[in-house]
Coordinates of C-alpha atoms in Angstrom, one line a residue:
X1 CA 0.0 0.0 0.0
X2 CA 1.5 3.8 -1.0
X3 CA 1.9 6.0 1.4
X4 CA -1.0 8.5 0.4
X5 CA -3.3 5.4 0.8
X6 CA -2.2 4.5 4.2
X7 CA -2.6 8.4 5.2
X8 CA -6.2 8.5 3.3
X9 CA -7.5 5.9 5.1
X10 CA -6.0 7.1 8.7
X11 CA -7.9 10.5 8.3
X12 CA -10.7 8.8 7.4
X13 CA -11.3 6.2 9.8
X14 CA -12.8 6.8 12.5
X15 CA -10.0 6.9 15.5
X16 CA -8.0 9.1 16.8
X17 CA -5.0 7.8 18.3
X18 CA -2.2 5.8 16.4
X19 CA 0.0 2.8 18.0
X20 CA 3.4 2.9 17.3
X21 CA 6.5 0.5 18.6
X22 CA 10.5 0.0 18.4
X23 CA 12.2 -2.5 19.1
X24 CA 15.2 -2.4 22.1
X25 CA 18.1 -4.6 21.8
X26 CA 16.5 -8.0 23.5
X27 CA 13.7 -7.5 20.5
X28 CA 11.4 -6.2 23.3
X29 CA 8.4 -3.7 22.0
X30 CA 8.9 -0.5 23.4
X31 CA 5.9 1.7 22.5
X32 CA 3.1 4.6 22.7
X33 CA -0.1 5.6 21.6
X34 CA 0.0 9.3 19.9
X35 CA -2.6 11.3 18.6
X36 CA -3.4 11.1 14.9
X37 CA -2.0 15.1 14.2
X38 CA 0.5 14.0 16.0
X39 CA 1.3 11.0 13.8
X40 CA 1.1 12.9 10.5
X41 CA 3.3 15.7 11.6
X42 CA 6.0 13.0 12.6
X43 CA 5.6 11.2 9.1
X44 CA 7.9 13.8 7.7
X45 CA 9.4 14.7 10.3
X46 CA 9.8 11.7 12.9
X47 CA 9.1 11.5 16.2
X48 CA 11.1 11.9 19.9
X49 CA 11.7 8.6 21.6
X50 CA 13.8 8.8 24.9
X51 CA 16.6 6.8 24.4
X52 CA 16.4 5.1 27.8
X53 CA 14.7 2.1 25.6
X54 CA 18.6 1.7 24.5
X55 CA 20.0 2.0 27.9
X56 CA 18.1 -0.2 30.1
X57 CA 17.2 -3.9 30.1
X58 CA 14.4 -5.9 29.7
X59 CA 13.5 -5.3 33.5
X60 CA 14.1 -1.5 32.9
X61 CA 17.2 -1.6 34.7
X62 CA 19.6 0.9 33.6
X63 CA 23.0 -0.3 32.1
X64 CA 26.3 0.7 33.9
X65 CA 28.4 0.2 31.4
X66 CA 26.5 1.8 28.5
X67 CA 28.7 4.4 26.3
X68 CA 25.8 5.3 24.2
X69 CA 23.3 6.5 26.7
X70 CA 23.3 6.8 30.1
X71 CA 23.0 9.0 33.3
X72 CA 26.1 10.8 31.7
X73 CA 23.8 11.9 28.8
X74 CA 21.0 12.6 30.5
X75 CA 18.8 10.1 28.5
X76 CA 17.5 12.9 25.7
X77 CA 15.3 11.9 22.9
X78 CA 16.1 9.8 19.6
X79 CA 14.7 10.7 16.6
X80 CA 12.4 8.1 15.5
X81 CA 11.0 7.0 11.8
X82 CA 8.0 5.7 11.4
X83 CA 7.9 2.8 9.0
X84 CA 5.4 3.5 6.7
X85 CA 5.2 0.2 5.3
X86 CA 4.8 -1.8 8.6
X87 CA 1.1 -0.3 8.7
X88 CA -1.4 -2.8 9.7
X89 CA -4.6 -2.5 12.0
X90 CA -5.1 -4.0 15.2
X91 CA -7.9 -6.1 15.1
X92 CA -8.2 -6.9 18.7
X93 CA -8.1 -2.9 19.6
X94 CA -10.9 -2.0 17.4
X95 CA -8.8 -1.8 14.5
X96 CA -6.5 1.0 15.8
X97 CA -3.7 1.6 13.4
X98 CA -0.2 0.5 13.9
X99 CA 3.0 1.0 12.6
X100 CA 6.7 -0.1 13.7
X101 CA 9.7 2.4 13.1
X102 CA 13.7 2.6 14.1
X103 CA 16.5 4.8 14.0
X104 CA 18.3 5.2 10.9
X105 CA 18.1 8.8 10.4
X106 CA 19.7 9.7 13.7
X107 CA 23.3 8.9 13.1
X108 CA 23.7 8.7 17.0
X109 CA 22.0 5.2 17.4
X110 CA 21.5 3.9 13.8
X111 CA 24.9 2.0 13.5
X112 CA 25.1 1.6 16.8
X113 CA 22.3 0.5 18.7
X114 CA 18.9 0.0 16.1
X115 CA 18.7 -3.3 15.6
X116 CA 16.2 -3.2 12.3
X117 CA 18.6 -0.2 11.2
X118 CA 21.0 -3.0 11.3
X119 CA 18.8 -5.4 9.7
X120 CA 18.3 -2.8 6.4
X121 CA 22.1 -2.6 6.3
X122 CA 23.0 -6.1 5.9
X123 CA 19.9 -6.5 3.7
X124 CA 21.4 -3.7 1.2
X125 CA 24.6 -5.4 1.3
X126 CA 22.6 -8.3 0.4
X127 CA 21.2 -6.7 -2.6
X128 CA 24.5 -4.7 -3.6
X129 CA 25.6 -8.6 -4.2
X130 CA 23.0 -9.8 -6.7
X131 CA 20.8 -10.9 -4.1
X132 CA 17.1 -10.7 -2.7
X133 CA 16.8 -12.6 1.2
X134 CA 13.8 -14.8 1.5
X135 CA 13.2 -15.9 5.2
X136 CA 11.0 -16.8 7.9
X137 CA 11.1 -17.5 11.2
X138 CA 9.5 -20.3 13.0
X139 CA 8.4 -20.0 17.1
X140 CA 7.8 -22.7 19.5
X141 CA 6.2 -21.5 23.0
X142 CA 4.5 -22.8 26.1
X143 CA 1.3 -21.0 27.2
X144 CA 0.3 -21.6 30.7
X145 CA -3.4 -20.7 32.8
X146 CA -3.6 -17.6 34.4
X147 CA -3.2 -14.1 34.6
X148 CA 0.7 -12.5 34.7
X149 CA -0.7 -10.9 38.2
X150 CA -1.6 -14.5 39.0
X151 CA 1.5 -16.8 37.9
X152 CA 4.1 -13.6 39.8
X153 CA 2.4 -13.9 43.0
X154 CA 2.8 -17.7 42.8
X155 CA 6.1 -17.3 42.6
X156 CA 6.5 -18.8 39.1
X157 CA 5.7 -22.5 40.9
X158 CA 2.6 -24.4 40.4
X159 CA 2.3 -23.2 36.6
X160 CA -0.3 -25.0 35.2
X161 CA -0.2 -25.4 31.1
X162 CA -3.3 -25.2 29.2
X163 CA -3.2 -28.4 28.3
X164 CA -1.0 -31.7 30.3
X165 CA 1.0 -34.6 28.6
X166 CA 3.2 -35.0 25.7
X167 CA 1.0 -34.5 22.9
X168 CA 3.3 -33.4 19.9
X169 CA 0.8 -32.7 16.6
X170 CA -2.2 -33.8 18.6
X171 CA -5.1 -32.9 16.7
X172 CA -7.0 -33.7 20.1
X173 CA -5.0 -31.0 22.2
X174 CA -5.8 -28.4 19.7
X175 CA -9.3 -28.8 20.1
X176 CA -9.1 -28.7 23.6
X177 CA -8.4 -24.9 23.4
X178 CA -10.1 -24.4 19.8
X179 CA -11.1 -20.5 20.7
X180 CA -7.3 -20.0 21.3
X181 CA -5.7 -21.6 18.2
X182 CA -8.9 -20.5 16.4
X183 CA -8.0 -16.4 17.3
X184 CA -4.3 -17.2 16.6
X185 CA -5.0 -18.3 13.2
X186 CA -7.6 -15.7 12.4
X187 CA -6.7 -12.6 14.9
X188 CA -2.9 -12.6 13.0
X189 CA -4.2 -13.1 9.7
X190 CA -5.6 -9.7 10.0
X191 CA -3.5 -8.1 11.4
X192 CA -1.1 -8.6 8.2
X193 CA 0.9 -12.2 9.7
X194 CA 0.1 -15.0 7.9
X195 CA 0.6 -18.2 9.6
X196 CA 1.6 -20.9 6.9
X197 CA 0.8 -23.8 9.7
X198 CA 0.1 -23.8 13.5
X199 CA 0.0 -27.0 15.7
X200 CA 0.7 -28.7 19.4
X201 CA 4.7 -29.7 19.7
X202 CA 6.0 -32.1 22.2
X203 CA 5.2 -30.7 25.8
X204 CA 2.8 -29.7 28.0
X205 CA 0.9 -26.2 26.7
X206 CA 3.6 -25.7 24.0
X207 CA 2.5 -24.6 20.3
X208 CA 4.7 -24.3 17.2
X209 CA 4.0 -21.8 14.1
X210 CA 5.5 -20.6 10.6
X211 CA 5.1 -17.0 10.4
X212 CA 4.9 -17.3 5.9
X213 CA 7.9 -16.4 4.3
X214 CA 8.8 -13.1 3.1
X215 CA 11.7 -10.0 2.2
X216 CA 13.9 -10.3 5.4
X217 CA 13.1 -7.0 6.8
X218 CA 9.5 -7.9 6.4
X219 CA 10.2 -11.2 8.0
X220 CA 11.5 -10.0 11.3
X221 CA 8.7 -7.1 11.5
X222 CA 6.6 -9.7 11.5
X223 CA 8.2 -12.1 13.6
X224 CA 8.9 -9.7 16.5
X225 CA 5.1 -9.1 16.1
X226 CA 3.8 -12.1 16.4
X227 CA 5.9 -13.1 19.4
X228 CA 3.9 -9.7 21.0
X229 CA 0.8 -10.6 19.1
X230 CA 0.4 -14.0 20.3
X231 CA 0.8 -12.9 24.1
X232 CA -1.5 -10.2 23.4
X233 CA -4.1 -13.1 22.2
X234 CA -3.4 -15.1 25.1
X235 CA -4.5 -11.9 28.0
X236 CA -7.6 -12.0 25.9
X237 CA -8.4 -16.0 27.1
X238 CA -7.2 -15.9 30.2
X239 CA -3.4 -17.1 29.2
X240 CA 0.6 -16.1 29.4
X241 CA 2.3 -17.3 27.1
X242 CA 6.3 -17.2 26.8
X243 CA 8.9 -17.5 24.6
X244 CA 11.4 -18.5 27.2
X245 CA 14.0 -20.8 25.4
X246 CA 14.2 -22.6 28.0
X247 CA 11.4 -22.3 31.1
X248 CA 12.4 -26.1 32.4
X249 CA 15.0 -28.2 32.5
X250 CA 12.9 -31.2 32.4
X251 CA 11.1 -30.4 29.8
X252 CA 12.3 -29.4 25.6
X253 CA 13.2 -25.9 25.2
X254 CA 11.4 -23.6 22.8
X255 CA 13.0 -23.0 18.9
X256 CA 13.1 -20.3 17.0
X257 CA 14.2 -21.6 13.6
X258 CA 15.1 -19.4 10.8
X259 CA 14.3 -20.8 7.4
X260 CA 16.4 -18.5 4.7
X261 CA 16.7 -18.7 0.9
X262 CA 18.6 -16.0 -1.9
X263 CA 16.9 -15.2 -4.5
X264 CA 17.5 -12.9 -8.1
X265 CA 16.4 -9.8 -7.1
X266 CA 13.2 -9.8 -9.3
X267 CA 12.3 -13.3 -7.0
X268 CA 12.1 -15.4 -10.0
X269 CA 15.5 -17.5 -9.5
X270 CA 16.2 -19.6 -5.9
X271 CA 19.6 -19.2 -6.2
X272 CA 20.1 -21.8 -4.0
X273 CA 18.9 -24.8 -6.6
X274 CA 20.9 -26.5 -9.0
X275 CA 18.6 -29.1 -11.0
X276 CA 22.0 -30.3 -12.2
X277 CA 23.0 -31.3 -9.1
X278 CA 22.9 -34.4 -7.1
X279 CA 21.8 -32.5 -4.1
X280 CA 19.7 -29.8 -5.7
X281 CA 22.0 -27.5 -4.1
X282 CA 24.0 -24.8 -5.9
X283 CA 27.4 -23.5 -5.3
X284 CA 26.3 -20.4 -3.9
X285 CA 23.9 -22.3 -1.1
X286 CA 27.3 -24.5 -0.1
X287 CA 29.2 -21.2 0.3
X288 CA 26.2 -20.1 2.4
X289 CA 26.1 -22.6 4.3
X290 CA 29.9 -22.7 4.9
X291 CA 29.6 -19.1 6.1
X292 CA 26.9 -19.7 8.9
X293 CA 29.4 -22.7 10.5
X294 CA 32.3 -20.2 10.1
X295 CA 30.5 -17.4 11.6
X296 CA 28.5 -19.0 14.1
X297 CA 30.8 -19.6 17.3
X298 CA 31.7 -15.7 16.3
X299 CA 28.3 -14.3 16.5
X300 CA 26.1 -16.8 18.9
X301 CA 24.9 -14.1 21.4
X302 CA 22.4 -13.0 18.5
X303 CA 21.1 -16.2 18.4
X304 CA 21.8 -16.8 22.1
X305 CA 21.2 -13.5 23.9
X306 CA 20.4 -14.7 27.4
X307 CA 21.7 -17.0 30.0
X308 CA 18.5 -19.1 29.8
X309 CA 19.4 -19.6 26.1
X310 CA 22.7 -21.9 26.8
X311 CA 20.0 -24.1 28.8
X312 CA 18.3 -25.3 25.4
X313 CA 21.8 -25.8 23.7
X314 CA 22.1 -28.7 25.6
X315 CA 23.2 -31.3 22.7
X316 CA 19.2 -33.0 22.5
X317 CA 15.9 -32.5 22.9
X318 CA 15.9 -31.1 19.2
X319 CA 18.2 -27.9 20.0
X320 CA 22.0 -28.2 18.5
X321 CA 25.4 -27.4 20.0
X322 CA 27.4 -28.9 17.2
X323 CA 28.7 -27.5 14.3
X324 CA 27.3 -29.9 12.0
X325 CA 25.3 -29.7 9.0
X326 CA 23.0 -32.5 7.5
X327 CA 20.4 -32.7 4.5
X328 CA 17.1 -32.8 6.1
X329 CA 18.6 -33.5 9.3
X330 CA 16.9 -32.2 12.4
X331 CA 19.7 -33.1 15.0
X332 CA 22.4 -30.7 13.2
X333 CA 22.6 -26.9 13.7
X334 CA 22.3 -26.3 9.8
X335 CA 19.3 -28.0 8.1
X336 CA 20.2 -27.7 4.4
X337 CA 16.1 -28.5 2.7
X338 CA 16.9 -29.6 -0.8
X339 CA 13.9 -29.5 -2.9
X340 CA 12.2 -27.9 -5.6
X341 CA 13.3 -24.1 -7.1
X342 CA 10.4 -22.9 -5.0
X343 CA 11.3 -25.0 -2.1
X344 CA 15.0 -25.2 -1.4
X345 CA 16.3 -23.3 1.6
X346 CA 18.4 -23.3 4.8
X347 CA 16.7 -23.7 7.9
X348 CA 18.9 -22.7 11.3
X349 CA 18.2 -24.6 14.5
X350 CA 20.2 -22.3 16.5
X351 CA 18.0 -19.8 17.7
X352 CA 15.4 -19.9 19.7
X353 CA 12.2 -18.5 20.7
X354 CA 14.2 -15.9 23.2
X355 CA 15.8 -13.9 20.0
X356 CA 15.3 -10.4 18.5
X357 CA 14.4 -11.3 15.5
X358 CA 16.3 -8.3 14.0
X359 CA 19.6 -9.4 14.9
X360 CA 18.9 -13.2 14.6
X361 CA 17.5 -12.8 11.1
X362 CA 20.8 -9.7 10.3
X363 CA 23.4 -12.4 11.8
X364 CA 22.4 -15.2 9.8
X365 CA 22.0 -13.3 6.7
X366 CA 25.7 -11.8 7.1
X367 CA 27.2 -15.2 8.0
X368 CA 25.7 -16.5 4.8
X369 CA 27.1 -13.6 2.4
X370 CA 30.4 -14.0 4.4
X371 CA 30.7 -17.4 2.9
X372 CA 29.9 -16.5 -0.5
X373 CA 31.9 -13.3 -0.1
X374 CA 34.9 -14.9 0.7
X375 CA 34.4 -18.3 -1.2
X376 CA 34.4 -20.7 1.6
X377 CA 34.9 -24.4 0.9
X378 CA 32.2 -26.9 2.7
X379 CA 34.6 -29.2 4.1
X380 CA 32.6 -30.3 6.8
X381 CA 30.6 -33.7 5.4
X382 CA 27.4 -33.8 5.8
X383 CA 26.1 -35.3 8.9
X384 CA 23.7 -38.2 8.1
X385 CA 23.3 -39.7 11.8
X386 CA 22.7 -38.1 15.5
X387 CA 24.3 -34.8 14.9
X388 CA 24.4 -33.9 18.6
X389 CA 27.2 -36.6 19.5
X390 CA 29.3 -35.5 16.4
X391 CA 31.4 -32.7 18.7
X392 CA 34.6 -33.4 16.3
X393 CA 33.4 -30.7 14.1
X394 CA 33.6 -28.2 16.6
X395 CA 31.3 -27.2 19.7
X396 CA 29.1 -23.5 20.3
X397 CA 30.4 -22.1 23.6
X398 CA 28.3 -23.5 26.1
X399 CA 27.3 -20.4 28.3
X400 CA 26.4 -16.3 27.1
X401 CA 29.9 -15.5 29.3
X402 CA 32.0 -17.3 26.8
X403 CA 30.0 -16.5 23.7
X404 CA 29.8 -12.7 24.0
X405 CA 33.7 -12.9 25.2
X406 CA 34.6 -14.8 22.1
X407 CA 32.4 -12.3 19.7
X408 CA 33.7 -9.0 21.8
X409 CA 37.0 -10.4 20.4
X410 CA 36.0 -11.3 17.2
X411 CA 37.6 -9.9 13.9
X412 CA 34.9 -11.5 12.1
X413 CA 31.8 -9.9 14.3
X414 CA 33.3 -6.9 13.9
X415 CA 33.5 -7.2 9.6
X416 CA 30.2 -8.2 9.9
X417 CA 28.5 -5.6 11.9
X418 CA 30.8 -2.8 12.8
X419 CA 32.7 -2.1 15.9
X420 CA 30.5 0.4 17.2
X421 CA 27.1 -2.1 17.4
X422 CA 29.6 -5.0 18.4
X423 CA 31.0 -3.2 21.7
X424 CA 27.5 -1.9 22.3
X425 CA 26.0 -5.0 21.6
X426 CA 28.3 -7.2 23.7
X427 CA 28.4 -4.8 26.7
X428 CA 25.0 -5.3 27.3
X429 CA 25.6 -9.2 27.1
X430 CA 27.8 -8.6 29.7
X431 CA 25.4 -6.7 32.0
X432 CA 22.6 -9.7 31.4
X433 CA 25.5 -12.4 32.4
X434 CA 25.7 -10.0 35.9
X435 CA 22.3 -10.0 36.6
X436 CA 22.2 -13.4 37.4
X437 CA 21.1 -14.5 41.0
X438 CA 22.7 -17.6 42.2
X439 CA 20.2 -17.2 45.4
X440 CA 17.3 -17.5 43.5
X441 CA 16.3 -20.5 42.1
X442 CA 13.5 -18.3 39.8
X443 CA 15.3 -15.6 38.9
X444 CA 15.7 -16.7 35.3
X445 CA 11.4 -17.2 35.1
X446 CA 11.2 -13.8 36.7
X447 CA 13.4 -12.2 34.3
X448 CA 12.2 -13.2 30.6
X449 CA 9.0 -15.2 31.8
X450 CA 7.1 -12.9 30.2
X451 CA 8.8 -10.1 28.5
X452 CA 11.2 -12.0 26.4

């Protein structure tokens, strides 16, 4: 939709306030409602956010050991773009207009610290080479009975899921909670993400879904909406749901797989398929996927961001800490999908459900173009067994200490994103490894329980 269109129906329509949202550095929604003048004057001319969304944490603690903004600054206001062509209506809030924005016009935080300003970078670069990103991310998440007044004042114990038992694709499950699955389907159809499938995964409450694939920067808009969408829907039956990646140790963590394809930049040509091949897969997709096992010990806190996160990367319960790769195998960290023109891709089994999509979506792009950039040989063979035990090819750090110390360090992080978002980026890695609490057993489920 043009621009004039989206403004032509906002005067029309009978509202007067606008939503609008950025996203902080954990992927978290920070937001405001504004008054519909208010929203057309800052169409051309943007609108003053206070920076304190880059400067505190997903508890809204203030960093320490930010540069960018601090007490030192005085926390003054970015100026913010509104995204014209994230409009979309909120169906759920009597259809009250909505729009996402970032930072790139303000040189203070663009290269530093706006993670979509980051996103439309390595998306240009992208295009510079020849070509158009195609990607989608996939959630997995548990959703438990209750209000989030409720399930705090218990402490976080007792948490009862809305459904019990084990019941992986269970077509009886779903129907237990038909209202729910039935708004989730419908609900983020209209509100512009399309789900391509939903359906129970293995554990108590959980629910897995394919946001439908699209342009990358489109992708993560969407994918950081639905994670707010979904626990928007939830409030509205009586639910929480989280996106923890890993709420239990007894039980399998929560995904957040990012399926990824190059195309010619008119989208006619996967550039990843080679009907000549054996494998289906072309050159340029080996280089790719060469890349993403280069890069990935370099760059894991973007697809790791949280203590909680090294919990899942275990080595099991369908969550890899090998760097392995496998044709249509589940149990390695790269998941080459050889198939049709239409259908070959990469799918990433990395990240989970904890991520900014933003960065998760930026980092895997980059890695990718770095391999194809630079050339890289696959010389790791395919892994065609249990790719969790195969720890000869190399092994992700195992905790976000050692990851964000290794990509603070990294020569590679830095080519990839800049310096300034890399010592930004990582400093604030830092400050979530400090907030651990070795005297609570919940802190971690009062931390990102809900927020994340």
């Amino acid at each position: 939709m043009k621009k004039q269109e989206i403004l032509a129906i906002i005067k029309a329509g009978n509202f007067n306030k606008i939503k609008f949202a950025v996203a902080d550095i954990d992927g978290v929604l920070r937001g405001k409602y504004i008054h519909k003048d208010k929203f057309f004057n800052a169409v051309d001319n943007g609108l003053g956010f206070c920076d304190v969304i880059f400067g505190w944490d997903c508890a809204d603690k203030c960093y320490e050991n930010s540069e960018i903004t601090g007490w030192h600054t005085g926390y003054p206001d970015a100026k913010a773009e509104i995204a014209m062509e994230t409009f979309r209506q909120i169906p759920w809030e009597e259809n009250t207009p909505f729009f996402l924005g970032d930072f790139s016009n303000d040189p203070k935080y663009a290269d530093a610290v706006c993670s979509r300003t980051l996103l439309k970078r390595i998306a240009r670069q992208s295009e510079e080479m020849g070509f158009k990103p195609i990607f989608s991310q996939e959630f997995e998440w548990f959703n438990f009975q209750g209000t989030p007044s409720e399930i705090a004042a218990s402490n976080y114990t007792d948490l009862q899921p809305i459904t019990p038992g084990m019941f992986g694709y269970s077509i009886l499950r779903s129907s237990l909670n038909h209202a729910f699955f039935n708004d989730l389907f419908e609900l983020l159809q209209q509100f512009d993400i399309p789900l391509e499938g939903m359906h129970t995964e293995t554990g108590p409450g959980v629910i897995e879904a394919t946001v439908i694939y699209d342009d990358i920067l489109a992708a993560a808009d969407k994918a950081l909406l639905f994670k707010s969408a979904v626990k928007e829907i939830a409030y509205r039956h009586n639910f929480v749901a989280t996106f923890m990646a890993k709420w239990n140790k007894n039980l399998p963590g929560c995904g957040g797989h990012i399926h990824q394809s190059l195309w010619d930049l008119d989208k006619k040509q996967n550039l990843f398929f080679n009907s000549e091949s054996d494998t289906k897969m072309s050159q340029t997709m080996q280089y790719y996927i060469a890349g993403l096992l280069k890069c990935l010990p370099e760059i894991l806190p973007m697809f790791a961001p949280n203590p909680n996160s090294y919990k899942r990367l275990c080595g099991g319960d369908w969550a890899p800490r090998t760097l392995t790769w496998g044709i249509d195998n589940r149990t390695c960290a790269v998941r080459a999908i050889p198939g049709s023109e239409k259908s070959t891709r990469i799918e990433l089994r990395v990240p989970g459900s904890d991520t900014n999509a933003y960065l998760a979506l930026g980092a895997s792009l980059a890695a990718g173009l770095y391999g194809i950039k630079n050339k890289l040989p696959l010389e790791i063979a395919p892994t065609t067994g249990n790719g969790y035990l195969e720890t000869g090819k190399g092994v992700l750090p195992d905790s976000l200490e050692k990851a964000t110390k290794k990509m603070a360090e990294s020569e590679i992080a830095n080519e990839l994103f800049g310096e300034a978002f890399v010592k930004h980026f990582t400093l604030t890695r830092e400050w979530e490894c400090q907030q651990s609490d070795k005297n609570d057993s919940q802190w971690e489920l009062k931390r990102y329980f809900e927020i994340i």
